[in-house]
Short mmCIF file of C-alpha atoms (C1' of nucleotides) in Angstrom, two decimals:
data_model
loop_
_atom_site.label_atom_id
_atom_site.label_comp_id
_atom_site.label_asym_id
_atom_site.label_seq_id
_atom_site.Cartn_x
_atom_site.Cartn_y
_atom_site.Cartn_z
CA MET A 373 0.00 0.00 0.00
CA ALA A 374 2.96 2.28 0.61
CA LEU A 375 3.54 2.58 -3.07
CA GLU A 376 3.81 6.18 -3.98
CA PRO A 377 6.38 7.40 -6.55
CA ILE A 378 9.26 5.98 -4.52
CA SER A 379 10.51 7.68 -1.41
CA THR A 380 12.36 10.97 -1.62
CA PRO A 381 14.89 11.73 -4.33
CA PRO A 382 17.76 13.88 -3.01
CA ALA A 383 17.48 16.52 -5.71
CA PRO A 384 14.25 16.70 -7.69
CA PRO A 385 15.54 17.46 -11.18
CA ALA A 386 13.48 20.02 -13.03
CA GLY A 387 12.21 19.44 -16.54
CA PRO A 388 9.99 17.25 -18.62
CA PRO A 389 11.14 13.94 -17.13
CA VAL A 390 9.48 14.72 -13.81
CA ALA A 391 6.23 15.58 -15.47
CA ALA A 392 6.33 12.35 -17.39
CA MET A 393 6.98 10.29 -14.31
CA ALA A 394 3.58 10.13 -12.67
CA PRO A 395 1.65 9.21 -15.83
CA LEU A 396 4.13 6.53 -16.81
CA CYS A 397 3.92 4.94 -13.42
CA SER A 398 0.19 4.62 -13.72
CA VAL A 399 0.50 3.29 -17.23
CA PHE A 400 2.81 0.62 -15.94
CA ARG A 401 0.67 -0.05 -12.92
CA ARG A 402 -2.39 -0.41 -15.09
CA TYR A 403 -0.58 -2.80 -17.38
CA LEU A 404 0.61 -4.91 -14.48
CA LYS A 405 -2.84 -5.09 -13.00
CA SER A 406 -4.29 -6.15 -16.32
CA GLN A 407 -1.82 -9.03 -16.35
CA HIS A 408 -2.40 -9.94 -12.71
CA LEU A 409 1.15 -8.95 -11.91
CA LYS A 410 2.42 -6.95 -9.00
CA TYR A 411 3.70 -3.43 -8.75
CA THR A 412 6.80 -3.81 -6.59
CA PRO A 413 9.28 -1.25 -5.28
CA GLU A 414 11.95 -2.74 -7.50
CA ARG A 415 9.81 -2.26 -10.58
CA ALA A 416 9.00 1.29 -9.55
CA ASP A 417 12.68 2.07 -8.97
CA ILE A 418 13.62 0.69 -12.33
CA LEU A 419 10.99 2.61 -14.22
CA ASN A 420 11.88 5.83 -12.41
CA SER A 421 15.54 5.39 -13.13
CA ILE A 422 14.76 4.87 -16.77
CA ILE A 423 12.64 7.99 -16.83
CA GLU A 424 15.41 10.01 -15.26
CA ALA A 425 17.89 8.71 -17.75
CA ASP A 426 15.39 10.03 -20.30
CA ASN A 427 17.35 8.67 -23.15
CA VAL A 428 18.83 5.57 -24.57
CA PHE A 429 20.19 3.36 -21.82
CA GLU A 430 21.92 0.03 -21.40
CA VAL A 431 21.34 -2.47 -18.65
CA ASP A 432 24.74 -2.20 -16.99
CA GLN A 433 24.67 1.56 -17.06
CA LEU A 434 21.21 1.60 -15.53
CA LEU A 435 22.23 -0.85 -12.85
CA MET A 436 25.29 1.22 -11.90
CA GLU A 437 23.24 4.38 -11.75
CA MET A 438 20.70 2.70 -9.51
CA ARG A 439 23.40 1.33 -7.23
CA ARG A 440 24.92 4.77 -7.01
CA ARG A 441 21.61 6.04 -5.71
CA GLY A 442 21.31 3.31 -3.19
CA HIS A 443 18.69 1.24 -4.95
CA ARG A 444 19.46 -2.42 -4.56
CA VAL A 445 18.17 -4.44 -7.48
CA SER A 446 19.65 -7.44 -9.17
CA LYS A 447 20.48 -7.52 -12.82
CA ALA A 448 18.03 -10.36 -13.25
CA THR A 449 15.20 -8.20 -12.02
CA ILE A 450 16.18 -5.43 -14.37
CA TYR A 451 16.03 -7.82 -17.29
CA ARG A 452 12.70 -9.18 -16.14
CA THR A 453 11.28 -5.71 -15.71
CA ILE A 454 12.57 -4.53 -19.06
CA LYS A 455 10.63 -7.28 -20.71
CA LEU A 456 7.47 -6.16 -18.96
CA LEU A 457 8.08 -2.54 -19.90
CA GLN A 458 8.47 -3.57 -23.51
CA ASP A 459 5.23 -5.52 -23.42
CA ALA A 460 3.54 -2.55 -21.84
CA GLY A 461 4.69 -0.39 -24.73
CA ILE A 462 6.70 1.91 -22.48
CA ILE A 463 10.17 1.22 -23.77
CA THR A 464 11.62 -0.37 -26.86
CA LEU A 465 14.89 -1.82 -28.03
CA ALA A 466 16.98 0.80 -29.80
CA LEU A 467 18.87 -0.29 -32.84
CA PHE A 468 22.51 0.31 -32.15
CA ASP A 469 24.92 -2.30 -33.36
CA SER A 470 26.88 -2.85 -30.21
CA LYS A 471 26.79 -6.12 -28.37
CA GLN A 472 24.84 -4.79 -25.45
CA SER A 473 21.21 -3.90 -25.98
CA HIS A 474 20.13 -0.30 -25.78
CA PHE A 475 16.58 0.57 -24.78
CA GLN A 476 14.66 3.80 -24.90
CA LEU A 477 11.48 5.29 -23.55
CA ILE A 478 8.78 5.56 -26.17
CA TYR A 479 5.45 5.80 -24.42
CA GLY A 480 3.74 9.04 -25.36
CA LYS A 481 6.71 10.24 -27.36
CA ALA A 482 6.96 10.96 -31.02
CA PRO A 483 9.20 8.31 -32.57
CA ARG A 484 12.80 9.36 -32.10
CA ASP A 485 15.22 9.01 -34.91
CA TYR A 486 18.96 8.97 -34.65
CA MET A 487 21.94 10.04 -36.63
CA VAL A 488 25.08 8.27 -35.45
CA CYS A 489 28.67 9.17 -36.20
CA MET A 490 30.48 6.13 -37.45
CA LYS A 491 33.80 7.35 -36.15
CA THR A 492 33.05 8.81 -32.75
CA GLY A 493 29.83 7.00 -31.86
CA LYS A 494 28.27 10.33 -30.94
CA TYR A 495 24.66 10.64 -31.96
CA ILE A 496 22.00 13.26 -32.54
CA GLU A 497 18.35 12.64 -31.82
CA PHE A 498 15.68 14.17 -33.97
CA SER A 499 12.20 13.53 -35.12
CA ASP A 500 10.84 14.53 -38.45
CA ASP A 501 7.27 14.96 -39.57
CA GLU A 502 8.15 14.31 -43.14
CA LEU A 503 9.35 10.88 -42.13
CA VAL A 504 6.09 10.08 -40.40
CA ALA A 505 4.19 11.21 -43.47
CA LEU A 506 6.37 9.03 -45.64
CA ARG A 507 5.66 6.09 -43.38
CA GLU A 508 1.93 6.65 -43.68
CA ARG A 509 2.19 6.92 -47.43
CA ILE A 510 4.04 3.64 -47.77
CA CYS A 511 1.69 1.80 -45.47
CA ARG A 512 -1.34 3.05 -47.35
CA GLN A 513 0.31 2.04 -50.57
CA TYR A 514 0.41 -1.59 -49.43
CA GLY A 515 -2.77 -1.57 -47.42
CA TRP A 516 -0.95 -2.05 -44.13
CA GLU A 517 -1.62 -0.25 -40.91
CA PRO A 518 1.25 1.77 -39.47
CA VAL A 519 2.28 1.08 -35.91
CA GLY A 520 5.74 2.53 -35.53
CA HIS A 521 9.09 2.88 -37.17
CA ARG A 522 12.79 3.18 -36.65
CA PHE A 523 15.12 5.30 -38.62
CA GLN A 524 18.82 5.61 -38.12
CA ILE A 525 21.25 7.55 -40.23
CA TYR A 526 24.88 6.50 -40.34
CA ALA A 527 27.08 9.47 -40.97
CA MET A 528 30.36 11.16 -40.24
CA SER A 529 30.39 14.10 -37.88
CA PRO A 530 32.84 16.98 -38.27
CA GLN A 531 34.78 15.71 -35.24
CA GLY A 532 34.81 12.24 -36.70
CA ARG A 533 36.15 13.55 -39.97
CA LYS A 534 38.83 15.50 -38.15
CA ARG A 535 39.84 12.55 -36.04
CA MET A 536 39.91 10.44 -39.16
CA ALA A 537 42.37 12.84 -40.75
CA GLU A 538 44.64 13.09 -37.71
CA GLY A 539 45.05 9.46 -36.86
CA ALA A 540 45.64 7.98 -40.28
CA GLU A 541 46.68 4.75 -38.65
CA GLU A 542 43.74 3.13 -36.90
CA ALA A 543 44.32 -0.42 -35.76
CA MET B 1036 32.09 2.38 -29.27
CA ALA B 1037 29.20 0.88 -31.05
CA LEU B 1038 29.86 1.22 -34.73
CA GLU B 1039 32.99 0.62 -36.64
CA PRO B 1040 32.66 -0.34 -40.28
CA ILE B 1041 34.14 2.11 -42.75
CA SER B 1042 37.48 2.03 -41.05
CA THR B 1043 40.83 1.15 -42.49
CA PRO B 1044 39.80 -0.27 -45.85
CA PRO B 1045 40.23 1.80 -48.97
CA ALA B 1046 36.64 3.00 -48.74
CA PRO B 1047 34.40 0.78 -50.85
CA PRO B 1048 32.64 2.63 -53.65
CA ALA B 1049 29.93 4.56 -51.86
CA GLY B 1050 26.52 4.65 -53.46
CA PRO B 1051 27.11 3.03 -56.83
CA PRO B 1052 24.11 3.45 -59.15
CA VAL B 1053 23.11 -0.16 -58.72
CA ALA B 1054 22.90 -1.51 -62.27
CA ALA B 1055 25.76 -3.66 -63.48
CA MET B 1056 27.99 -4.29 -60.51
CA ALA B 1057 31.27 -6.02 -60.98
CA PRO B 1058 31.34 -9.53 -59.64
CA LEU B 1059 31.29 -9.33 -55.90
CA CYS B 1060 34.06 -11.86 -55.81
CA SER B 1061 36.51 -9.42 -57.31
CA VAL B 1062 35.40 -6.71 -54.97
CA PHE B 1063 36.12 -9.00 -52.08
CA ARG B 1064 39.37 -10.17 -53.59
CA ARG B 1065 40.49 -6.61 -54.09
CA TYR B 1066 39.62 -5.77 -50.52
CA LEU B 1067 41.51 -8.75 -49.19
CA LYS B 1068 44.56 -7.93 -51.25
CA SER B 1069 44.51 -4.36 -50.00
CA GLN B 1070 44.63 -5.71 -46.47
CA HIS B 1071 47.30 -8.29 -47.23
CA LEU B 1072 44.82 -11.04 -46.55
CA LYS B 1073 44.25 -14.19 -48.52
CA TYR B 1074 41.44 -15.24 -50.78
CA THR B 1075 40.71 -18.79 -49.67
CA PRO B 1076 38.25 -21.38 -50.95
CA GLU B 1077 36.33 -21.11 -47.70
CA ARG B 1078 35.93 -17.37 -48.10
CA ALA B 1079 34.86 -17.79 -51.70
CA ASP B 1080 32.29 -20.44 -50.75
CA ILE B 1081 30.87 -18.26 -48.04
CA LEU B 1082 30.51 -15.23 -50.27
CA ASN B 1083 28.91 -17.29 -53.01
CA SER B 1084 26.45 -18.83 -50.63
CA ILE B 1085 25.50 -15.41 -49.38
CA ILE B 1086 25.00 -14.18 -52.93
CA GLU B 1087 22.78 -17.12 -53.70
CA ALA B 1088 20.73 -16.49 -50.60
CA ASP B 1089 20.41 -12.98 -52.03
CA ASN B 1090 18.51 -11.78 -49.06
CA VAL B 1091 18.67 -11.43 -45.35
CA PHE B 1092 20.43 -14.42 -43.82
CA GLU B 1093 21.49 -15.73 -40.43
CA VAL B 1094 24.67 -17.56 -39.62
CA ASP B 1095 23.14 -20.91 -38.73
CA GLN B 1096 20.92 -20.90 -41.77
CA LEU B 1097 23.88 -20.10 -43.99
CA LEU B 1098 25.96 -22.81 -42.41
CA MET B 1099 23.24 -25.42 -42.91
CA GLU B 1100 22.75 -24.41 -46.51
CA MET B 1101 26.48 -24.71 -47.13
CA ARG B 1102 26.66 -28.10 -45.46
CA ARG B 1103 23.74 -29.24 -47.58
CA ARG B 1104 25.74 -28.37 -50.64
CA GLY B 1105 28.78 -30.20 -49.43
CA HIS B 1106 30.85 -27.19 -48.45
CA ARG B 1107 32.71 -27.90 -45.25
CA VAL B 1108 33.32 -24.73 -43.27
CA SER B 1109 33.32 -24.15 -39.56
CA LYS B 1110 31.06 -21.67 -37.90
CA ALA B 1111 34.13 -19.82 -36.64
CA THR B 1112 35.27 -19.21 -40.19
CA ILE B 1113 31.86 -17.93 -41.16
CA TYR B 1114 31.94 -15.44 -38.35
CA ARG B 1115 35.46 -14.40 -39.26
CA THR B 1116 34.51 -13.98 -42.89
CA ILE B 1117 31.36 -12.07 -42.10
CA LYS B 1118 33.45 -9.53 -40.28
CA LEU B 1119 35.66 -9.12 -43.32
CA LEU B 1120 32.67 -8.79 -45.61
CA GLN B 1121 31.28 -6.08 -43.40
CA ASP B 1122 34.55 -4.18 -43.43
CA ALA B 1123 34.66 -4.56 -47.18
CA GLY B 1124 31.25 -2.94 -47.38
CA ILE B 1125 29.68 -5.99 -49.01
CA ILE B 1126 27.21 -6.97 -46.33
CA THR B 1127 25.72 -5.28 -43.30
CA LEU B 1128 23.88 -6.21 -40.18
CA ALA B 1129 20.12 -6.03 -40.68
CA LEU B 1130 18.06 -4.68 -37.85
CA PHE B 1131 15.66 -7.38 -36.87
CA ASP B 1132 15.08 -7.78 -33.18
CA SER B 1133 15.64 -11.48 -32.88
CA LYS B 1134 18.46 -12.89 -30.84
CA GLN B 1135 20.43 -14.10 -33.81
CA SER B 1136 22.03 -11.54 -36.10
CA HIS B 1137 20.71 -11.13 -39.59
CA PHE B 1138 22.98 -9.88 -42.35
CA GLN B 1139 22.23 -8.72 -45.85
CA LEU B 1140 24.07 -7.99 -49.06
CA ILE B 1141 24.39 -4.29 -49.69
CA TYR B 1142 27.25 -3.74 -52.10
CA GLY B 1143 25.97 -2.10 -55.24
CA LYS B 1144 22.42 -2.09 -53.98
CA ALA B 1145 20.25 0.85 -53.13
CA PRO B 1146 19.59 0.89 -49.39
CA ARG B 1147 16.78 -1.50 -48.65
CA ASP B 1148 14.08 -0.55 -46.26
CA TYR B 1149 11.64 -2.89 -44.61
CA MET B 1150 8.09 -2.90 -43.43
CA VAL B 1151 7.45 -5.72 -40.98
CA CYS B 1152 4.13 -7.09 -39.84
CA MET B 1153 4.05 -7.21 -36.07
CA LYS B 1154 1.65 -10.13 -36.03
CA THR B 1155 2.85 -12.41 -38.80
CA GLY B 1156 6.49 -11.38 -39.09
CA LYS B 1157 6.09 -11.12 -42.83
CA TYR B 1158 7.96 -8.23 -44.36
CA ILE B 1159 8.02 -6.15 -47.49
CA GLU B 1160 11.20 -4.70 -48.88
CA PHE B 1161 11.20 -1.36 -50.59
CA SER B 1162 13.45 1.57 -51.24
CA ASP B 1163 12.36 5.10 -51.47
CA ASP B 1164 14.09 8.08 -53.04
CA GLU B 1165 12.27 10.49 -50.83
CA LEU B 1166 13.83 8.82 -47.83
CA VAL B 1167 17.31 9.23 -49.24
CA ALA B 1168 16.59 12.89 -49.93
CA LEU B 1169 15.35 13.32 -46.39
CA ARG B 1170 18.54 11.74 -45.11
CA GLU B 1171 20.66 14.17 -47.11
CA ARG B 1172 18.64 17.10 -45.88
CA ILE B 1173 19.06 16.17 -42.25
CA CYS B 1174 22.77 15.55 -42.60
CA ARG B 1175 23.27 18.87 -44.32
CA GLN B 1176 21.29 20.53 -41.60
CA TYR B 1177 23.79 19.38 -38.98
CA GLY B 1178 26.87 19.53 -41.12
CA TRP B 1179 27.38 15.79 -41.08
CA GLU B 1180 28.27 13.61 -44.00
CA PRO B 1181 25.78 10.86 -44.89
CA VAL B 1182 27.09 7.33 -45.15
CA GLY B 1183 24.04 5.12 -44.98
CA HIS B 1184 20.79 4.56 -43.19
CA ARG B 1185 18.32 2.03 -41.95
CA PHE B 1186 14.61 2.40 -41.94
CA GLN B 1187 12.11 -0.09 -40.69
CA ILE B 1188 8.38 0.35 -40.44
CA TYR B 1189 6.42 -1.66 -37.91
CA ALA B 1190 2.92 -2.27 -39.14
CA MET B 1191 0.00 -4.65 -39.28
CA SER B 1192 -0.65 -6.46 -42.50
CA PRO B 1193 -4.17 -7.41 -43.61
CA GLN B 1194 -3.42 -11.04 -42.78
CA GLY B 1195 -2.11 -10.02 -39.41
CA ARG B 1196 -5.24 -8.05 -38.71
CA LYS B 1197 -7.37 -10.98 -39.72
CA ARG B 1198 -5.42 -13.41 -37.61
CA MET B 1199 -5.68 -10.98 -34.73
CA ALA B 1200 -9.46 -10.98 -35.02
CA GLU B 1201 -9.81 -14.76 -35.28
CA GLY B 1202 -7.61 -15.83 -32.42
CA ALA B 1203 -8.96 -13.74 -29.62
CA GLU B 1204 -6.91 -15.70 -27.11
CA GLU B 1205 -3.59 -14.25 -26.01
CA ALA B 1206 -3.31 -13.39 -22.32
"C1'" DG C 73 59.20 -21.13 -46.83
"C1'" DT C 74 56.15 -17.57 -44.62
"C1'" DC C 75 52.53 -16.07 -42.52
"C1'" DG C 76 47.87 -15.97 -42.50
"C1'" DG C 77 43.72 -19.30 -42.42
"C1'" DT C 78 41.09 -23.08 -40.63
"C1'" DG C 79 38.78 -26.26 -37.41
"C1'" DC C 80 38.03 -27.45 -32.97
"C1'" DA C 81 37.07 -26.66 -28.47
"C1'" DA C 82 37.35 -23.66 -24.75
"C1'" DA C 83 36.29 -19.07 -23.43
"C1'" DT C 84 33.42 -14.80 -23.44
"C1'" DG C 85 29.80 -11.92 -22.19
"C1'" DC C 86 25.01 -10.71 -22.43
"C1'" DT C 87 20.71 -12.59 -21.08
"C1'" DT C 88 17.72 -16.12 -18.98
"C1'" DT C 89 16.31 -19.43 -15.50
"C1'" DG C 90 15.84 -22.66 -11.30
"C1'" DC C 91 15.24 -22.44 -6.66
"C1'" DA C 92 14.60 -20.98 -1.95
"C1'" DT C 93 13.14 -16.90 0.28
"C1'" DT C 94 10.64 -12.53 0.60
"C1'" DG C 95 6.73 -9.74 0.06
"C1'" DA C 96 2.44 -7.53 -2.29
"C1'" DT C 97 -2.37 -8.06 -2.39
"C1'" DA D 603 -2.48 -16.88 3.29
"C1'" DT D 604 -1.35 -16.97 -1.53
"C1'" DC D 605 1.12 -16.81 -5.29
"C1'" DA D 606 4.12 -13.83 -7.72
"C1'" DA D 607 8.74 -11.41 -7.31
"C1'" DT D 608 13.48 -11.20 -5.97
"C1'" DG D 609 18.47 -12.46 -5.59
"C1'" DC D 610 21.84 -15.45 -6.43
"C1'" DA D 611 24.26 -18.49 -8.98
"C1'" DA D 612 24.08 -21.68 -12.58
"C1'" DA D 613 22.65 -22.33 -17.28
"C1'" DG D 614 22.03 -20.82 -22.15
"C1'" DC D 615 23.41 -19.04 -26.47
"C1'" DA D 616 25.43 -16.44 -30.04
"C1'" DT D 617 29.89 -14.98 -30.93
"C1'" DT D 618 35.00 -14.84 -30.19
"C1'" DT D 619 39.51 -16.68 -29.39
"C1'" DG D 620 43.75 -19.81 -28.44
"C1'" DC D 621 46.20 -23.24 -30.52
"C1'" DA D 622 48.14 -26.73 -33.58
"C1'" DC D 623 48.07 -27.92 -38.20
"C1'" DC D 624 47.32 -26.61 -43.17
"C1'" DG D 625 47.70 -24.01 -47.32
"C1'" DA D 626 47.78 -19.51 -50.33
"C1'" DC D 627 51.16 -16.41 -51.97
#
DNA sequence: GTCGGTGCAAATGCTTTGCATTGAT
DNA sequence: ATCAATGCAAAGCATTTGCACCGAC
């Protein structure tokens, strides 16, 4: 019963993430209830930490961040919760190529698209109406019903180009 | 870092106008020579099998197909060769979400985009000029240099919709 | 004749799972 | 009081790597 938005964060960060927090919790809670699953402190902590990351995250990174804040959760629980959050439509797997999976918040957000620098790994997030329109057009063209999309541009940033020029070796 | 193709090799021809592409074998051979690596029967077999698959493929599937044809290669060699083919710009990792990696031929091909049915898994391949233009526009906007892209639409096909209606089970 | 390549098996490293215990409803 | 959730450690899997032998250049 003592399940309010987790105890007291040391420094309430200002900005959109905080606003998004309450609604997402209830979305998750509702989903869990519909599946006859329980809303536990661990699950709440994990969702809140993801919201505060407010970006692409990896499991290890998330776990470290949570530990740093004194939340004790096992990696297994994070994996189990991530699966639930995916099923609930709150997060999704991002499409980076690295070995470790990257996830991102999607609930209530316009689809985020990424442009990644192939040299530095730095990336820029954007979202583009034209792309959404294009998606609709293609779906209509085949008689399919659009649900979502992913778009990632591979490119070379100015820094990447510079670094490329400097170090002409590269192992 | 996450991404790393496009590194040392003598930059494979970027964006060739499709059409008549030189035999992929010679492209690969040229790449290998440039890296002081050898063109072995195993590597040739693997590339040829990939060409004949002419589509998205997974490692196990490729290995089985090769075995079926009497080619004896180890999985380790396939993995090693796949890495070379990626560096040579001949194949790339496709972005399906399954556990196993999917690769696809890209050399000399216009970027392929996919629309996947979330219910049936069936997918449609397409490529769209408008998307390429959009990519250029966004790169220019940030001062980055386009290299490639990936676009995948998640949608519901008519069959998927139908199947969804029929089987009302699913917890 | 040199190195690099190959197969095999062992090693990785991310993710999942079995089990005993803890805890939400 | 139930039955799901958690933590831990072991198990799974796709992928990588060490090593001894083989073969392309």
